[in-house]
């Protein structure tokens, strides 16, 4: 019997990469693969709360009717962003496995999937190295005044004053960096920071430090202690009801004057109005923001106007290796399913 696999990729998670890895992993299996490419990220994602019938989804890309028509009688769906609501599942009675090539299946109604007997797997840590490396770059852009020097030269200004002892940057080996969240990304950030010789503090109430990190002098502390002792605070927590808005006005007030704030995690972790006030007042020396509460950010967003902020359009996890690694993980899940083996990363 031929097993049908539908692949819905996009212009980041390319469908042909999914196909190549599945064909490699499932060599010899009797499979039939069809592919569809969506226009993300050239076009923005949608959010389930804004569309009737998709309220179980946080973010997705693709028209539900088009997705259903394309998947058809396929037993397996491999995707990054295609939506799958309960109403769609009812129209796809043959669907049994969905492999989502991202850290969390936020484009899938998970409760509905369980009710309908559909196994959902994901690819945790697919972009952990990419985000960790980007975070180090973000920290260096602020600590060594890379952004400031760049912007001055673009305006035709030679900022020789940036060499003055009272204005120049600081080396990481003399600083304390606070890492909020010790998951797939946070642990890699800590490992990279240790190479710079800085003091590293970690806040995550649900984990223990690795023996290697403990032996290297990394400390596990509560959030208040981390905020009060750190020269740089970098965010790597997931968004939950507990963490939503955790860095608020009071949190910024606890940070020492001149602290640098880095967010390559998720926008809802931060009260951006409070961040604006902390930056505009000079309490924080600067910030590097990669994620935002609303994306794309409005053109008149106040933080865009501040001179002490570096901003990037949510690209920390975007790397060529992220694409190939996620496709490899998804392909292995498909192989295991076809072989009757349990999934590695069930959601």
Short mmCIF file of C-alpha atoms in Angstrom, two decimals:
data_model
loop_
_atom_site.label_atom_id
_atom_site.label_comp_id
_atom_site.label_asym_id
_atom_site.label_seq_id
_atom_site.Cartn_x
_atom_site.Cartn_y
_atom_site.Cartn_z
CA UNK A 1 0.00 0.00 0.00
CA UNK A 2 1.30 3.43 -0.95
CA UNK A 3 1.48 5.84 2.01
CA UNK A 4 0.63 9.43 1.08
CA UNK A 5 2.66 12.33 2.53
CA UNK A 6 1.65 15.96 2.05
CA UNK A 7 4.37 18.58 2.58
CA UNK A 8 3.38 22.22 3.04
CA UNK A 9 6.52 24.32 3.25
CA UNK A 10 7.28 27.96 2.75
CA UNK A 11 10.14 30.20 1.66
CA UNK A 12 12.12 29.41 4.80
CA UNK A 13 11.30 25.75 5.41
CA UNK A 14 11.55 24.83 1.76
CA UNK A 15 9.31 21.94 0.70
CA UNK A 16 12.06 20.44 -1.44
CA UNK A 17 14.30 20.20 1.65
CA UNK A 18 11.56 18.32 3.50
CA UNK A 19 11.14 16.03 0.49
CA UNK A 20 14.86 15.33 0.18
CA UNK A 21 15.25 14.41 3.84
CA UNK A 22 12.12 12.25 3.89
CA UNK A 23 13.17 10.38 0.77
CA UNK A 24 16.60 9.82 2.31
CA UNK A 25 15.24 8.67 5.68
CA UNK A 26 12.50 6.50 4.16
CA UNK A 27 14.46 4.94 1.32
CA UNK A 28 12.74 1.76 0.22
CA UNK A 29 9.36 2.70 1.69
CA UNK A 30 6.35 2.77 -0.62
CA UNK A 31 5.51 6.47 -0.30
CA UNK A 32 3.97 9.14 -2.48
CA UNK A 33 4.95 12.75 -1.70
CA UNK A 34 3.33 15.97 -2.87
CA UNK A 35 4.50 19.47 -1.98
CA UNK A 36 3.08 22.96 -1.66
CA UNK A 37 4.99 26.19 -0.99
CA UNK A 38 3.44 29.07 0.95
CA UNK A 39 4.61 32.69 0.72
CA UNK A 40 5.77 33.20 4.32
CA UNK A 41 7.92 35.08 5.34
CA UNK A 42 7.38 37.40 2.37
CA UNK A 43 3.80 37.67 3.60
CA UNK A 44 2.92 37.85 7.34
CA UNK A 45 1.39 35.11 9.46
CA UNK A 46 -2.19 35.08 10.69
CA UNK A 47 -3.39 34.61 14.26
CA UNK A 48 -6.13 32.18 15.24
CA UNK A 49 -7.89 34.51 17.63
CA UNK A 50 -8.72 36.81 14.71
CA UNK A 51 -10.40 34.22 12.48
CA UNK A 52 -13.63 32.36 13.19
CA UNK A 53 -13.09 28.62 13.50
CA UNK A 54 -9.36 28.91 14.12
CA UNK A 55 -9.45 30.10 17.71
CA UNK A 56 -7.39 27.12 18.92
CA UNK A 57 -4.40 28.33 16.92
CA UNK A 58 -1.92 31.00 17.99
CA UNK A 59 -0.24 31.69 14.65
CA UNK A 60 -0.25 30.08 11.24
CA UNK A 61 0.02 30.70 7.51
CA UNK A 62 -2.30 29.38 4.83
CA UNK A 63 -5.95 29.27 3.81
CA UNK A 64 -7.75 26.42 5.64
CA UNK A 65 -9.73 25.32 2.58
CA UNK A 66 -6.61 25.26 0.42
CA UNK A 67 -4.78 23.23 3.06
CA UNK A 68 -7.61 20.69 3.34
CA UNK A 69 -7.87 20.32 -0.43
CA UNK A 70 -4.11 19.83 -0.73
CA UNK A 71 -3.76 17.32 2.13
CA UNK A 72 -6.74 15.33 0.89
CA UNK A 73 -6.33 11.62 1.60
CA UNK A 74 -2.76 11.93 2.91
CA UNK A 75 -1.96 10.01 6.08
CA UNK A 76 0.95 12.29 6.98
CA UNK A 77 1.29 16.08 6.90
CA UNK A 78 4.70 17.73 7.26
CA UNK A 79 4.67 21.50 7.68
CA UNK A 80 5.98 24.48 9.56
CA UNK A 81 3.04 26.88 9.56
CA UNK A 82 -0.02 25.39 7.87
CA UNK A 83 -3.10 25.63 10.13
CA UNK A 84 -4.96 22.61 11.43
CA UNK A 85 -8.16 23.33 13.36
CA UNK A 86 -10.74 20.85 14.59
CA UNK A 87 -13.04 21.71 11.70
CA UNK A 88 -10.23 20.95 9.27
CA UNK A 89 -9.45 17.65 11.02
CA UNK A 90 -13.04 16.52 10.56
CA UNK A 91 -12.55 16.97 6.82
CA UNK A 92 -9.31 14.95 6.84
CA UNK A 93 -10.34 11.52 8.16
CA UNK A 94 -7.21 9.78 6.82
CA UNK A 95 -4.75 12.09 8.57
CA UNK A 96 -2.84 10.33 11.37
CA UNK A 97 0.52 12.11 11.77
CA UNK A 98 1.42 15.80 11.66
CA UNK A 99 5.10 16.74 11.85
CA UNK A 100 5.52 20.42 12.71
CA UNK A 101 9.03 21.71 12.08
CA UNK A 102 9.13 24.21 14.92
CA UNK A 103 9.65 24.25 18.66
CA UNK A 104 5.95 24.42 19.49
CA UNK A 105 2.94 23.34 17.39
CA UNK A 106 1.12 26.66 17.81
CA UNK A 107 -0.50 26.30 14.38
CA UNK A 108 -2.28 23.11 15.49
CA UNK A 109 -5.31 22.72 17.78
CA UNK A 110 -3.65 20.17 20.04
CA UNK A 111 -6.74 19.32 22.09
CA UNK A 112 -8.63 18.63 18.88
CA UNK A 113 -5.76 16.51 17.56
CA UNK A 114 -5.97 14.29 20.63
CA UNK A 115 -9.73 13.97 20.27
CA UNK A 116 -9.36 13.00 16.62
CA UNK A 117 -6.58 10.47 17.08
CA UNK A 118 -3.93 12.50 15.28
CA UNK A 119 -0.35 12.28 16.54
CA UNK A 120 1.52 15.60 16.44
CA UNK A 121 5.30 15.79 16.69
CA UNK A 122 7.58 18.81 16.69
CA UNK A 123 11.28 19.65 16.34
CA UNK A 124 12.45 21.11 19.66
CA UNK A 125 15.76 22.92 19.61
CA UNK A 126 15.76 23.22 15.81
CA UNK A 127 17.06 26.81 15.97
CA UNK A 128 18.68 26.79 19.41
CA UNK A 129 22.22 27.21 18.10
CA UNK A 130 21.15 29.94 15.67
CA UNK A 131 19.41 31.95 18.39
CA UNK A 132 22.24 31.43 20.87
CA UNK A 133 24.85 32.69 18.40
CA UNK A 134 22.61 35.62 17.46
CA UNK A 135 22.24 36.48 21.15
CA UNK A 136 26.00 36.70 21.60
CA UNK A 137 26.13 39.01 18.58
CA UNK A 138 23.34 41.12 20.06
CA UNK A 139 25.16 41.43 23.38
CA UNK A 140 28.41 42.42 21.67
CA UNK A 141 26.61 44.98 19.50
CA UNK A 142 25.57 46.74 22.71
CA UNK A 143 28.56 46.19 25.00
CA UNK A 144 31.14 47.20 22.39
CA UNK A 145 29.12 50.07 20.87
CA UNK A 146 28.96 48.45 17.43
CA UNK A 147 25.51 49.88 16.74
CA UNK A 148 26.49 53.35 17.97
CA UNK A 149 29.63 53.44 15.84
CA UNK A 150 27.82 52.14 12.78
CA UNK A 151 24.97 54.62 12.99
CA UNK A 152 27.32 57.58 13.49
CA UNK A 153 29.38 56.67 10.43
CA UNK A 154 26.22 56.22 8.36
CA UNK A 155 25.37 59.83 9.26
CA UNK A 156 28.86 61.07 8.37
CA UNK A 157 30.00 61.49 11.98
CA UNK A 158 33.37 60.25 13.21
CA UNK A 159 32.74 59.49 16.90
CA UNK A 160 36.25 59.70 18.26
CA UNK A 161 34.68 60.36 21.65
CA UNK A 162 33.70 56.67 21.78
CA UNK A 163 37.35 56.00 22.64
CA UNK A 164 37.06 58.10 25.81
CA UNK A 165 37.22 56.08 29.03
CA UNK A 166 33.91 57.53 30.22
CA UNK A 167 32.07 56.55 27.02
CA UNK A 168 33.72 53.50 25.53
CA UNK A 169 32.36 49.96 25.73
CA UNK A 170 33.06 47.18 28.20
CA UNK A 171 34.49 43.71 27.76
CA UNK A 172 32.31 40.75 28.61
CA UNK A 173 35.04 39.25 30.80
CA UNK A 174 34.47 42.04 33.34
CA UNK A 175 30.67 41.83 33.29
CA UNK A 176 27.89 39.79 34.85
CA UNK A 177 25.30 38.44 32.41
CA UNK A 178 21.91 37.26 33.60
CA UNK A 179 20.23 34.54 31.51
CA UNK A 180 16.48 34.19 32.07
CA UNK A 181 15.47 30.68 30.96
CA UNK A 182 17.67 27.58 30.82
CA UNK A 183 16.09 25.53 28.06
CA UNK A 184 17.48 24.49 24.67
CA UNK A 185 18.56 28.06 23.86
CA UNK A 186 19.47 29.32 27.32
CA UNK A 187 21.86 26.44 27.97
CA UNK A 188 23.68 27.13 24.70
CA UNK A 189 23.88 30.86 25.50
CA UNK A 190 25.43 30.04 28.87
CA UNK A 191 27.99 27.76 27.22
CA UNK A 192 29.00 30.47 24.77
CA UNK A 193 29.13 33.17 27.45
CA UNK A 194 31.47 31.09 29.57
CA UNK A 195 34.06 31.27 26.77
CA UNK A 196 34.17 35.07 27.21
CA UNK A 197 35.07 34.75 30.89
CA UNK A 198 32.09 36.69 32.21
CA UNK A 199 30.15 35.90 35.38
CA UNK A 200 26.92 34.11 34.43
CA UNK A 201 23.70 34.04 36.46
CA UNK A 202 20.73 31.87 35.48
CA UNK A 203 17.10 32.18 36.53
CA UNK A 204 14.82 29.21 35.83
CA UNK A 205 12.79 27.77 38.72
CA UNK A 206 12.10 24.50 36.91
CA UNK A 207 15.62 23.25 36.15
CA UNK A 208 18.94 22.44 37.74
CA UNK A 209 22.22 23.60 36.26
CA UNK A 210 24.37 21.03 34.53
CA UNK A 211 27.38 19.84 36.50
CA UNK A 212 29.62 21.40 33.87
CA UNK A 213 28.03 24.84 34.30
CA UNK A 214 28.07 24.60 38.11
CA UNK A 215 31.75 23.67 38.06
CA UNK A 216 32.42 26.67 35.81
CA UNK A 217 30.93 29.03 38.39
CA UNK A 218 27.51 29.61 36.84
CA UNK A 219 24.97 30.48 39.55
CA UNK A 220 21.27 29.58 39.68
CA UNK A 221 19.44 32.50 41.32
CA UNK A 222 15.93 33.91 41.59
CA UNK A 223 14.74 36.62 39.20
CA UNK A 224 15.12 39.52 41.62
CA UNK A 225 18.72 38.58 42.37
CA UNK A 226 19.51 38.22 38.68
CA UNK A 227 18.05 41.63 37.85
CA UNK A 228 19.89 43.34 40.70
CA UNK A 229 23.32 41.84 39.96
CA UNK A 230 23.49 41.73 36.15
CA UNK A 231 25.13 44.17 33.77
CA UNK A 232 23.34 42.45 30.87
CA UNK A 233 19.95 40.70 31.06
CA UNK A 234 19.08 38.35 28.20
CA UNK A 235 15.70 36.63 27.80
CA UNK A 236 15.30 32.96 26.87
CA UNK A 237 12.09 31.88 28.61
CA UNK A 238 8.96 30.47 26.98
CA UNK A 239 5.73 32.45 27.07
CA UNK A 240 3.34 30.98 29.64
CA UNK A 241 0.72 32.50 31.90
CA UNK A 242 3.45 32.69 34.53
CA UNK A 243 6.04 34.42 32.35
CA UNK A 244 3.80 36.73 30.30
CA UNK A 245 4.83 40.31 31.13
CA UNK A 246 7.40 39.11 33.68
CA UNK A 247 9.79 41.94 32.76
CA UNK A 248 7.62 44.88 33.77
CA UNK A 249 8.07 48.31 35.34
CA UNK A 250 9.14 46.83 38.67
CA UNK A 251 11.59 44.47 36.99
CA UNK A 252 13.26 47.29 35.07
CA UNK A 253 13.46 49.33 38.28
CA UNK A 254 15.35 46.47 39.94
CA UNK A 255 18.00 46.51 37.22
CA UNK A 256 21.06 48.54 38.07
CA UNK A 257 21.55 51.86 36.19
CA UNK A 258 23.31 51.29 32.90
CA UNK A 259 22.06 47.73 32.39
CA UNK A 260 21.74 46.41 28.85
CA UNK A 261 18.57 44.43 28.00
CA UNK A 262 18.42 41.76 25.28
CA UNK A 263 15.26 40.01 24.07
CA UNK A 264 15.69 37.30 21.44
CA UNK A 265 12.92 35.18 22.99
CA UNK A 266 9.31 36.38 22.69
CA UNK A 267 7.68 39.80 22.83
CA UNK A 268 4.94 38.98 25.37
CA UNK A 269 7.58 38.37 28.05
CA UNK A 270 8.15 42.13 28.23
CA UNK A 271 6.10 45.22 29.02
CA UNK A 272 7.33 47.37 26.14
CA UNK A 273 5.82 50.57 27.49
CA UNK A 274 7.83 50.10 30.66
CA UNK A 275 10.92 49.31 28.58
CA UNK A 276 10.47 52.53 26.63
CA UNK A 277 10.33 54.52 29.87
CA UNK A 278 13.45 52.80 31.25
CA UNK A 279 15.38 53.53 28.05
CA UNK A 280 14.11 57.07 27.52
CA UNK A 281 14.95 58.00 31.12
CA UNK A 282 18.48 56.66 30.77
CA UNK A 283 18.01 54.07 33.51
CA UNK A 284 18.90 51.38 30.98
CA UNK A 285 21.93 52.07 28.80
CA UNK A 286 20.47 50.27 25.83
CA UNK A 287 18.49 47.36 24.49
CA UNK A 288 18.61 44.90 21.62
CA UNK A 289 15.14 43.71 20.60
CA UNK A 290 14.54 40.87 18.17
CA UNK A 291 10.94 40.01 19.07
CA UNK A 292 7.93 42.19 19.75
CA UNK A 293 4.43 42.09 21.23
CA UNK A 294 2.98 42.88 17.78
CA UNK A 295 4.68 41.79 14.57
CA UNK A 296 5.32 43.48 12.23
CA UNK A 297 5.82 46.47 14.53
CA UNK A 298 3.83 49.63 13.68
CA UNK A 299 5.78 52.27 11.79
CA UNK A 300 5.05 54.82 14.53
CA UNK A 301 6.11 52.54 17.39
CA UNK A 302 7.86 54.74 19.99
CA UNK A 303 10.79 52.35 20.52
CA UNK A 304 11.75 52.82 16.88
CA UNK A 305 12.55 56.44 17.65
CA UNK A 306 14.97 55.87 20.53
CA UNK A 307 18.69 56.19 19.81
CA UNK A 308 19.76 53.53 22.32
CA UNK A 309 17.93 50.55 20.82
CA UNK A 310 19.02 47.96 18.22
CA UNK A 311 16.15 46.21 16.45
CA UNK A 312 15.91 43.25 14.09
CA UNK A 313 12.77 41.72 12.50
CA UNK A 314 12.55 38.38 14.40
CA UNK A 315 15.37 36.68 12.49
CA UNK A 316 17.47 35.18 15.30
CA UNK A 317 16.35 31.65 14.53
CA UNK A 318 16.75 31.99 10.77
CA UNK A 319 19.77 30.11 9.50
CA UNK A 320 20.41 27.58 6.75
CA UNK A 321 21.25 24.94 9.38
CA UNK A 322 17.91 25.55 11.11
CA UNK A 323 16.17 24.55 7.87
CA UNK A 324 18.16 21.36 7.30
CA UNK A 325 18.16 20.31 10.97
CA UNK A 326 14.39 20.74 11.32
CA UNK A 327 13.81 18.81 8.09
CA UNK A 328 16.05 15.99 9.32
CA UNK A 329 14.12 15.77 12.59
CA UNK A 330 10.76 15.76 10.80
CA UNK A 331 11.96 13.09 8.37
CA UNK A 332 13.08 10.85 11.23
CA UNK A 333 9.62 11.15 12.80
CA UNK A 334 8.04 10.13 9.48
CA UNK A 335 10.41 7.17 9.20
CA UNK A 336 9.55 5.99 12.69
CA UNK A 337 5.84 6.33 12.07
CA UNK A 338 5.99 4.31 8.87
CA UNK A 339 8.05 1.66 10.67
CA UNK A 340 5.51 1.41 13.51
CA UNK A 341 7.90 2.95 16.06
CA UNK A 342 6.93 5.53 18.72
CA UNK A 343 7.74 9.19 18.02
CA UNK A 344 10.82 10.88 19.43
CA UNK A 345 9.13 14.21 20.14
CA UNK A 346 5.38 13.75 20.64
CA UNK A 347 3.54 16.94 21.57
#
